[in-house]
Amino acid sequence: MTSEVGVITGDLTLRTSLSDRGEATVQVQYKGADEWYTVQGAKAHLASPEDLEAVHTIAVALLNRPNG
């Protein structure tokens, strides 16, 4: 579920970014599209920027559903 457009499905790209304030955000886009959508509830303040990779790994594990 995304904040902007609700549910999106299909071939997607996932990214996790870190703001200057230390907030991690997970976003998805349709593969090859320009627009990114924020995954609802997928924001967290990180104690260290080094934690971003772990957050991304967890997000991929939770959101990757190749069989639906």
JSON list of N, CA and C in Angstrom, two decimals:
[
{"chain": "A", "resi": 1, "resn": "MET", "atom": "N", "xyz": [0.85, -1.17, 0.00]},
{"chain": "A", "resi": 1, "resn": "MET", "atom": "CA", "xyz": [0.00, 0.00, 0.00]},
{"chain": "A", "resi": 1, "resn": "MET", "atom": "C", "xyz": [0.90, 1.24, 0.00]},
{"chain": "A", "resi": 2, "resn": "THR", "atom": "N", "xyz": [0.60, 2.17, -0.87]},
{"chain": "A", "resi": 2, "resn": "THR", "atom": "CA", "xyz": [1.37, 3.41, -0.92]},
{"chain": "A", "resi": 2, "resn": "THR", "atom": "C", "xyz": [0.54, 4.57, -0.40]},
{"chain": "A", "resi": 3, "resn": "SER", "atom": "N", "xyz": [1.20, 5.59, 0.06]},
{"chain": "A", "resi": 3, "resn": "SER", "atom": "CA", "xyz": [0.51, 6.77, 0.58]},
{"chain": "A", "resi": 3, "resn": "SER", "atom": "C", "xyz": [-0.17, 7.55, -0.54]},
{"chain": "A", "resi": 4, "resn": "GLU", "atom": "N", "xyz": [0.41, 7.54, -1.73]},
{"chain": "A", "resi": 4, "resn": "GLU", "atom": "CA", "xyz": [-0.08, 8.39, -2.81]},
{"chain": "A", "resi": 4, "resn": "GLU", "atom": "C", "xyz": [-1.19, 7.76, -3.64]},
{"chain": "A", "resi": 5, "resn": "VAL", "atom": "N", "xyz": [-1.06, 6.48, -3.99]},
{"chain": "A", "resi": 5, "resn": "VAL", "atom": "CA", "xyz": [-2.00, 5.87, -4.94]},
{"chain": "A", "resi": 5, "resn": "VAL", "atom": "C", "xyz": [-2.60, 4.56, -4.46]},
{"chain": "A", "resi": 6, "resn": "GLY", "atom": "N", "xyz": [-2.37, 4.17, -3.22]},
{"chain": "A", "resi": 6, "resn": "GLY", "atom": "CA", "xyz": [-2.91, 2.92, -2.72]},
{"chain": "A", "resi": 6, "resn": "GLY", "atom": "C", "xyz": [-2.07, 1.73, -3.14]},
{"chain": "A", "resi": 7, "resn": "VAL", "atom": "N", "xyz": [-2.74, 0.63, -3.48]},
{"chain": "A", "resi": 7, "resn": "VAL", "atom": "CA", "xyz": [-2.06, -0.62, -3.81]},
{"chain": "A", "resi": 7, "resn": "VAL", "atom": "C", "xyz": [-1.47, -0.54, -5.22]},
{"chain": "A", "resi": 8, "resn": "ILE", "atom": "N", "xyz": [-0.23, -0.97, -5.36]},
{"chain": "A", "resi": 8, "resn": "ILE", "atom": "CA", "xyz": [0.36, -1.15, -6.68]},
{"chain": "A", "resi": 8, "resn": "ILE", "atom": "C", "xyz": [0.95, -2.56, -6.75]},
{"chain": "A", "resi": 9, "resn": "THR", "atom": "N", "xyz": [0.84, -3.16, -7.91]},
{"chain": "A", "resi": 9, "resn": "THR", "atom": "CA", "xyz": [1.34, -4.52, -8.10]},
{"chain": "A", "resi": 9, "resn": "THR", "atom": "C", "xyz": [2.07, -4.59, -9.43]},
{"chain": "A", "resi": 10, "resn": "GLY", "atom": "N", "xyz": [2.75, -5.66, -9.63]},
{"chain": "A", "resi": 10, "resn": "GLY", "atom": "CA", "xyz": [3.45, -5.87, -10.90]},
{"chain": "A", "resi": 10, "resn": "GLY", "atom": "C", "xyz": [4.95, -5.84, -10.71]},
{"chain": "A", "resi": 11, "resn": "ASP", "atom": "N", "xyz": [5.64, -5.53, -11.78]},
{"chain": "A", "resi": 11, "resn": "ASP", "atom": "CA", "xyz": [7.10, -5.49, -11.77]},
{"chain": "A", "resi": 11, "resn": "ASP", "atom": "C", "xyz": [7.54, -4.15, -11.18]},
{"chain": "A", "resi": 12, "resn": "LEU", "atom": "N", "xyz": [8.06, -4.18, -9.96]},
{"chain": "A", "resi": 12, "resn": "LEU", "atom": "CA", "xyz": [8.36, -2.95, -9.22]},
{"chain": "A", "resi": 12, "resn": "LEU", "atom": "C", "xyz": [9.83, -2.86, -8.84]},
{"chain": "A", "resi": 13, "resn": "THR", "atom": "N", "xyz": [10.27, -1.64, -8.61]},
{"chain": "A", "resi": 13, "resn": "THR", "atom": "CA", "xyz": [11.60, -1.36, -8.08]},
{"chain": "A", "resi": 13, "resn": "THR", "atom": "C", "xyz": [11.42, -0.79, -6.68]},
{"chain": "A", "resi": 14, "resn": "LEU", "atom": "N", "xyz": [12.26, -1.21, -5.75]},
{"chain": "A", "resi": 14, "resn": "LEU", "atom": "CA", "xyz": [12.19, -0.75, -4.37]},
{"chain": "A", "resi": 14, "resn": "LEU", "atom": "C", "xyz": [13.47, 0.00, -4.02]},
{"chain": "A", "resi": 15, "resn": "ARG", "atom": "N", "xyz": [13.32, 1.12, -3.33]},
{"chain": "A", "resi": 15, "resn": "ARG", "atom": "CA", "xyz": [14.50, 1.83, -2.84]},
{"chain": "A", "resi": 15, "resn": "ARG", "atom": "C", "xyz": [14.25, 2.29, -1.41]},
{"chain": "A", "resi": 16, "resn": "THR", "atom": "N", "xyz": [15.33, 2.41, -0.67]},
{"chain": "A", "resi": 16, "resn": "THR", "atom": "CA", "xyz": [15.28, 2.92, 0.69]},
{"chain": "A", "resi": 16, "resn": "THR", "atom": "C", "xyz": [16.26, 4.08, 0.75]},
{"chain": "A", "resi": 17, "resn": "SER", "atom": "N", "xyz": [15.76, 5.24, 1.17]},
{"chain": "A", "resi": 17, "resn": "SER", "atom": "CA", "xyz": [16.61, 6.43, 1.19]},
{"chain": "A", "resi": 17, "resn": "SER", "atom": "C", "xyz": [16.66, 7.01, 2.60]},
{"chain": "A", "resi": 18, "resn": "LEU", "atom": "N", "xyz": [17.67, 7.83, 2.83]},
{"chain": "A", "resi": 18, "resn": "LEU", "atom": "CA", "xyz": [17.87, 8.44, 4.15]},
{"chain": "A", "resi": 18, "resn": "LEU", "atom": "C", "xyz": [17.91, 9.96, 3.99]},
{"chain": "A", "resi": 19, "resn": "SER", "atom": "N", "xyz": [17.08, 10.65, 4.77]},
{"chain": "A", "resi": 19, "resn": "SER", "atom": "CA", "xyz": [17.05, 12.10, 4.73]},
{"chain": "A", "resi": 19, "resn": "SER", "atom": "C", "xyz": [18.19, 12.68, 5.57]},
{"chain": "A", "resi": 20, "resn": "ASP", "atom": "N", "xyz": [18.40, 13.98, 5.44]},
{"chain": "A", "resi": 20, "resn": "ASP", "atom": "CA", "xyz": [19.42, 14.66, 6.25]},
{"chain": "A", "resi": 20, "resn": "ASP", "atom": "C", "xyz": [19.10, 14.60, 7.74]},
{"chain": "A", "resi": 21, "resn": "ARG", "atom": "N", "xyz": [17.84, 14.37, 8.07]},
{"chain": "A", "resi": 21, "resn": "ARG", "atom": "CA", "xyz": [17.41, 14.29, 9.48]},
{"chain": "A", "resi": 21, "resn": "ARG", "atom": "C", "xyz": [17.51, 12.87, 10.04]},
{"chain": "A", "resi": 22, "resn": "GLY", "atom": "N", "xyz": [17.99, 11.93, 9.23]},
{"chain": "A", "resi": 22, "resn": "GLY", "atom": "CA", "xyz": [18.15, 10.56, 9.70]},
{"chain": "A", "resi": 22, "resn": "GLY", "atom": "C", "xyz": [16.90, 9.71, 9.57]},
{"chain": "A", "resi": 23, "resn": "GLU", "atom": "N", "xyz": [15.95, 10.13, 8.73]},
{"chain": "A", "resi": 23, "resn": "GLU", "atom": "CA", "xyz": [14.72, 9.37, 8.54]},
{"chain": "A", "resi": 23, "resn": "GLU", "atom": "C", "xyz": [14.83, 8.50, 7.29]},
{"chain": "A", "resi": 24, "resn": "ALA", "atom": "N", "xyz": [14.65, 7.20, 7.48]},
{"chain": "A", "resi": 24, "resn": "ALA", "atom": "CA", "xyz": [14.66, 6.26, 6.36]},
{"chain": "A", "resi": 24, "resn": "ALA", "atom": "C", "xyz": [13.25, 6.17, 5.79]},
{"chain": "A", "resi": 25, "resn": "THR", "atom": "N", "xyz": [13.16, 6.12, 4.47]},
{"chain": "A", "resi": 25, "resn": "THR", "atom": "CA", "xyz": [11.88, 6.01, 3.78]},
{"chain": "A", "resi": 25, "resn": "THR", "atom": "C", "xyz": [12.01, 4.95, 2.69]},
{"chain": "A", "resi": 26, "resn": "VAL", "atom": "N", "xyz": [11.00, 4.07, 2.63]},
{"chain": "A", "resi": 26, "resn": "VAL", "atom": "CA", "xyz": [10.97, 3.03, 1.60]},
{"chain": "A", "resi": 26, "resn": "VAL", "atom": "C", "xyz": [9.98, 3.47, 0.53]},
{"chain": "A", "resi": 27, "resn": "GLN", "atom": "N", "xyz": [10.42, 3.40, -0.73]},
{"chain": "A", "resi": 27, "resn": "GLN", "atom": "CA", "xyz": [9.58, 3.80, -1.85]},
{"chain": "A", "resi": 27, "resn": "GLN", "atom": "C", "xyz": [9.60, 2.73, -2.94]},
{"chain": "A", "resi": 28, "resn": "VAL", "atom": "N", "xyz": [8.53, 2.70, -3.74]},
{"chain": "A", "resi": 28, "resn": "VAL", "atom": "CA", "xyz": [8.44, 1.78, -4.86]},
{"chain": "A", "resi": 28, "resn": "VAL", "atom": "C", "xyz": [8.08, 2.55, -6.12]},
{"chain": "A", "resi": 29, "resn": "GLN", "atom": "N", "xyz": [8.43, 1.96, -7.26]},
{"chain": "A", "resi": 29, "resn": "GLN", "atom": "CA", "xyz": [8.01, 2.51, -8.54]},
{"chain": "A", "resi": 29, "resn": "GLN", "atom": "C", "xyz": [7.77, 1.36, -9.49]},
{"chain": "A", "resi": 30, "resn": "TYR", "atom": "N", "xyz": [6.89, 1.60, -10.46]},
{"chain": "A", "resi": 30, "resn": "TYR", "atom": "CA", "xyz": [6.75, 0.63, -11.53]},
{"chain": "A", "resi": 30, "resn": "TYR", "atom": "C", "xyz": [8.07, 0.60, -12.29]},
{"chain": "A", "resi": 31, "resn": "LYS", "atom": "N", "xyz": [8.55, -0.57, -12.60]},
{"chain": "A", "resi": 31, "resn": "LYS", "atom": "CA", "xyz": [9.83, -0.70, -13.29]},
{"chain": "A", "resi": 31, "resn": "LYS", "atom": "C", "xyz": [9.83, 0.14, -14.57]},
{"chain": "A", "resi": 32, "resn": "GLY", "atom": "N", "xyz": [10.83, 1.00, -14.69]},
{"chain": "A", "resi": 32, "resn": "GLY", "atom": "CA", "xyz": [10.97, 1.85, -15.86]},
{"chain": "A", "resi": 32, "resn": "GLY", "atom": "C", "xyz": [10.22, 3.17, -15.78]},
{"chain": "A", "resi": 33, "resn": "ALA", "atom": "N", "xyz": [9.42, 3.38, -14.74]},
{"chain": "A", "resi": 33, "resn": "ALA", "atom": "CA", "xyz": [8.66, 4.63, -14.59]},
{"chain": "A", "resi": 33, "resn": "ALA", "atom": "C", "xyz": [9.52, 5.70, -13.91]},
{"chain": "A", "resi": 34, "resn": "ASP", "atom": "N", "xyz": [9.04, 6.93, -13.94]},
{"chain": "A", "resi": 34, "resn": "ASP", "atom": "CA", "xyz": [9.74, 8.03, -13.29]},
{"chain": "A", "resi": 34, "resn": "ASP", "atom": "C", "xyz": [9.24, 8.29, -11.87]},
{"chain": "A", "resi": 35, "resn": "GLU", "atom": "N", "xyz": [7.98, 8.00, -11.60]},
{"chain": "A", "resi": 35, "resn": "GLU", "atom": "CA", "xyz": [7.36, 8.34, -10.32]},
{"chain": "A", "resi": 35, "resn": "GLU", "atom": "C", "xyz": [7.70, 7.31, -9.24]},
{"chain": "A", "resi": 36, "resn": "TRP", "atom": "N", "xyz": [7.99, 7.82, -8.05]},
{"chain": "A", "resi": 36, "resn": "TRP", "atom": "CA", "xyz": [8.22, 6.97, -6.88]},
{"chain": "A", "resi": 36, "resn": "TRP", "atom": "C", "xyz": [7.07, 7.18, -5.91]},
{"chain": "A", "resi": 37, "resn": "TYR", "atom": "N", "xyz": [6.63, 6.11, -5.23]},
{"chain": "A", "resi": 37, "resn": "TYR", "atom": "CA", "xyz": [5.54, 6.16, -4.26]},
{"chain": "A", "resi": 37, "resn": "TYR", "atom": "C", "xyz": [6.05, 5.67, -2.91]},
{"chain": "A", "resi": 38, "resn": "THR", "atom": "N", "xyz": [5.67, 6.37, -1.86]},
{"chain": "A", "resi": 38, "resn": "THR", "atom": "CA", "xyz": [6.11, 6.01, -0.51]},
{"chain": "A", "resi": 38, "resn": "THR", "atom": "C", "xyz": [5.27, 4.85, 0.02]},
{"chain": "A", "resi": 39, "resn": "VAL", "atom": "N", "xyz": [5.94, 3.82, 0.50]},
{"chain": "A", "resi": 39, "resn": "VAL", "atom": "CA", "xyz": [5.25, 2.68, 1.10]},
{"chain": "A", "resi": 39, "resn": "VAL", "atom": "C", "xyz": [4.66, 3.15, 2.43]},
{"chain": "A", "resi": 40, "resn": "GLN", "atom": "N", "xyz": [3.36, 2.95, 2.59]},
{"chain": "A", "resi": 40, "resn": "GLN", "atom": "CA", "xyz": [2.67, 3.42, 3.78]},
{"chain": "A", "resi": 40, "resn": "GLN", "atom": "C", "xyz": [3.25, 2.77, 5.04]},
{"chain": "A", "resi": 41, "resn": "GLY", "atom": "N", "xyz": [3.57, 3.58, 6.03]},
{"chain": "A", "resi": 41, "resn": "GLY", "atom": "CA", "xyz": [4.11, 3.09, 7.29]},
{"chain": "A", "resi": 41, "resn": "GLY", "atom": "C", "xyz": [5.58, 2.72, 7.23]},
{"chain": "A", "resi": 42, "resn": "ALA", "atom": "N", "xyz": [6.24, 3.01, 6.11]},
{"chain": "A", "resi": 42, "resn": "ALA", "atom": "CA", "xyz": [7.63, 2.58, 5.94]},
{"chain": "A", "resi": 42, "resn": "ALA", "atom": "C", "xyz": [8.60, 3.75, 6.12]},
{"chain": "A", "resi": 43, "resn": "LYS", "atom": "N", "xyz": [8.49, 4.40, 7.25]},
{"chain": "A", "resi": 43, "resn": "LYS", "atom": "CA", "xyz": [9.43, 5.46, 7.62]},
{"chain": "A", "resi": 43, "resn": "LYS", "atom": "C", "xyz": [9.92, 5.17, 9.03]},
{"chain": "A", "resi": 44, "resn": "ALA", "atom": "N", "xyz": [11.19, 5.44, 9.26]},
{"chain": "A", "resi": 44, "resn": "ALA", "atom": "CA", "xyz": [11.75, 5.21, 10.59]},
{"chain": "A", "resi": 44, "resn": "ALA", "atom": "C", "xyz": [12.96, 6.11, 10.79]},
{"chain": "A", "resi": 45, "resn": "HIS", "atom": "N", "xyz": [13.14, 6.57, 12.01]},
{"chain": "A", "resi": 45, "resn": "HIS", "atom": "CA", "xyz": [14.33, 7.35, 12.33]},
{"chain": "A", "resi": 45, "resn": "HIS", "atom": "C", "xyz": [15.44, 6.36, 12.68]},
{"chain": "A", "resi": 46, "resn": "LEU", "atom": "N", "xyz": [16.59, 6.52, 12.04]},
{"chain": "A", "resi": 46, "resn": "LEU", "atom": "CA", "xyz": [17.71, 5.62, 12.28]},
{"chain": "A", "resi": 46, "resn": "LEU", "atom": "C", "xyz": [18.73, 6.27, 13.20]},
{"chain": "A", "resi": 47, "resn": "ALA", "atom": "N", "xyz": [19.28, 5.48, 14.10]},
{"chain": "A", "resi": 47, "resn": "ALA", "atom": "CA", "xyz": [20.31, 5.97, 15.02]},
{"chain": "A", "resi": 47, "resn": "ALA", "atom": "C", "xyz": [21.61, 6.22, 14.28]},
{"chain": "A", "resi": 48, "resn": "SER", "atom": "N", "xyz": [21.84, 5.46, 13.21]},
{"chain": "A", "resi": 48, "resn": "SER", "atom": "CA", "xyz": [23.08, 5.58, 12.44]},
{"chain": "A", "resi": 48, "resn": "SER", "atom": "C", "xyz": [22.78, 5.37, 10.95]},
{"chain": "A", "resi": 49, "resn": "PRO", "atom": "N", "xyz": [23.39, 6.16, 10.07]},
{"chain": "A", "resi": 49, "resn": "PRO", "atom": "CA", "xyz": [23.21, 5.94, 8.64]},
{"chain": "A", "resi": 49, "resn": "PRO", "atom": "C", "xyz": [23.64, 4.54, 8.19]},
{"chain": "A", "resi": 50, "resn": "GLU", "atom": "N", "xyz": [24.52, 3.92, 8.94]},
{"chain": "A", "resi": 50, "resn": "GLU", "atom": "CA", "xyz": [24.97, 2.57, 8.62]},
{"chain": "A", "resi": 50, "resn": "GLU", "atom": "C", "xyz": [23.85, 1.54, 8.71]},
{"chain": "A", "resi": 51, "resn": "ASP", "atom": "N", "xyz": [22.74, 1.89, 9.38]},
{"chain": "A", "resi": 51, "resn": "ASP", "atom": "CA", "xyz": [21.62, 0.98, 9.53]},
{"chain": "A", "resi": 51, "resn": "ASP", "atom": "C", "xyz": [20.73, 0.92, 8.29]},
{"chain": "A", "resi": 52, "resn": "LEU", "atom": "N", "xyz": [20.95, 1.83, 7.34]},
{"chain": "A", "resi": 52, "resn": "LEU", "atom": "CA", "xyz": [20.08, 1.90, 6.16]},
{"chain": "A", "resi": 52, "resn": "LEU", "atom": "C", "xyz": [20.09, 0.61, 5.35]},
{"chain": "A", "resi": 53, "resn": "GLU", "atom": "N", "xyz": [21.23, 0.00, 5.17]},
{"chain": "A", "resi": 53, "resn": "GLU", "atom": "CA", "xyz": [21.30, -1.24, 4.39]},
{"chain": "A", "resi": 53, "resn": "GLU", "atom": "C", "xyz": [20.47, -2.34, 5.04]},
{"chain": "A", "resi": 54, "resn": "ALA", "atom": "N", "xyz": [20.51, -2.44, 6.36]},
{"chain": "A", "resi": 54, "resn": "ALA", "atom": "CA", "xyz": [19.72, -3.46, 7.06]},
{"chain": "A", "resi": 54, "resn": "ALA", "atom": "C", "xyz": [18.23, -3.19, 6.90]},
{"chain": "A", "resi": 55, "resn": "VAL", "atom": "N", "xyz": [17.83, -1.93, 6.97]},
{"chain": "A", "resi": 55, "resn": "VAL", "atom": "CA", "xyz": [16.42, -1.57, 6.78]},
{"chain": "A", "resi": 55, "resn": "VAL", "atom": "C", "xyz": [15.98, -1.96, 5.37]},
{"chain": "A", "resi": 56, "resn": "HIS", "atom": "N", "xyz": [16.80, -1.68, 4.37]},
{"chain": "A", "resi": 56, "resn": "HIS", "atom": "CA", "xyz": [16.46, -2.03, 2.99]},
{"chain": "A", "resi": 56, "resn": "HIS", "atom": "C", "xyz": [16.34, -3.55, 2.83]},
{"chain": "A", "resi": 57, "resn": "THR", "atom": "N", "xyz": [17.26, -4.29, 3.40]},
{"chain": "A", "resi": 57, "resn": "THR", "atom": "CA", "xyz": [17.22, -5.75, 3.31]},
{"chain": "A", "resi": 57, "resn": "THR", "atom": "C", "xyz": [15.93, -6.30, 3.91]},
{"chain": "A", "resi": 58, "resn": "ILE", "atom": "N", "xyz": [15.53, -5.76, 5.05]},
{"chain": "A", "resi": 58, "resn": "ILE", "atom": "CA", "xyz": [14.28, -6.19, 5.70]},
{"chain": "A", "resi": 58, "resn": "ILE", "atom": "C", "xyz": [13.08, -5.81, 4.85]},
{"chain": "A", "resi": 59, "resn": "ALA", "atom": "N", "xyz": [13.07, -4.60, 4.29]},
{"chain": "A", "resi": 59, "resn": "ALA", "atom": "CA", "xyz": [11.96, -4.16, 3.44]},
{"chain": "A", "resi": 59, "resn": "ALA", "atom": "C", "xyz": [11.81, -5.07, 2.23]},
{"chain": "A", "resi": 60, "resn": "VAL", "atom": "N", "xyz": [12.91, -5.42, 1.60]},
{"chain": "A", "resi": 60, "resn": "VAL", "atom": "CA", "xyz": [12.86, -6.33, 0.45]},
{"chain": "A", "resi": 60, "resn": "VAL", "atom": "C", "xyz": [12.28, -7.68, 0.88]},
{"chain": "A", "resi": 61, "resn": "ALA", "atom": "N", "xyz": [12.72, -8.20, 2.00]},
{"chain": "A", "resi": 61, "resn": "ALA", "atom": "CA", "xyz": [12.24, -9.50, 2.47]},
{"chain": "A", "resi": 61, "resn": "ALA", "atom": "C", "xyz": [10.74, -9.46, 2.77]},
{"chain": "A", "resi": 62, "resn": "LEU", "atom": "N", "xyz": [10.25, -8.35, 3.31]},
{"chain": "A", "resi": 62, "resn": "LEU", "atom": "CA", "xyz": [8.83, -8.24, 3.65]},
{"chain": "A", "resi": 62, "resn": "LEU", "atom": "C", "xyz": [7.95, -7.99, 2.43]},
{"chain": "A", "resi": 63, "resn": "LEU", "atom": "N", "xyz": [8.43, -7.22, 1.48]},
{"chain": "A", "resi": 63, "resn": "LEU", "atom": "CA", "xyz": [7.58, -6.78, 0.37]},
{"chain": "A", "resi": 63, "resn": "LEU", "atom": "C", "xyz": [7.71, -7.61, -0.90]},
{"chain": "A", "resi": 64, "resn": "ASN", "atom": "N", "xyz": [8.74, -8.41, -1.02]},
{"chain": "A", "resi": 64, "resn": "ASN", "atom": "CA", "xyz": [8.91, -9.22, -2.23]},
{"chain": "A", "resi": 64, "resn": "ASN", "atom": "C", "xyz": [7.96, -10.41, -2.19]},
{"chain": "A", "resi": 65, "resn": "ARG", "atom": "N", "xyz": [6.96, -10.38, -3.06]},
{"chain": "A", "resi": 65, "resn": "ARG", "atom": "CA", "xyz": [5.97, -11.45, -3.13]},
{"chain": "A", "resi": 65, "resn": "ARG", "atom": "C", "xyz": [5.84, -11.90, -4.58]},
{"chain": "A", "resi": 66, "resn": "PRO", "atom": "N", "xyz": [6.78, -12.72, -5.06]},
{"chain": "A", "resi": 66, "resn": "PRO", "atom": "CA", "xyz": [6.78, -13.11, -6.48]},
{"chain": "A", "resi": 66, "resn": "PRO", "atom": "C", "xyz": [5.56, -13.92, -6.90]},
{"chain": "A", "resi": 67, "resn": "ASN", "atom": "N", "xyz": [4.87, -14.55, -5.96]},
{"chain": "A", "resi": 67, "resn": "ASN", "atom": "CA", "xyz": [3.69, -15.35, -6.29]},
{"chain": "A", "resi": 67, "resn": "ASN", "atom": "C", "xyz": [2.40, -14.67, -5.89]},
{"chain": "A", "resi": 68, "resn": "GLY", "atom": "N", "xyz": [2.41, -13.37, -5.79]},
{"chain": "A", "resi": 68, "resn": "GLY", "atom": "CA", "xyz": [1.19, -12.64, -5.47]},
{"chain": "A", "resi": 68, "resn": "GLY", "atom": "C", "xyz": [1.25, -12.10, -4.12]}
]
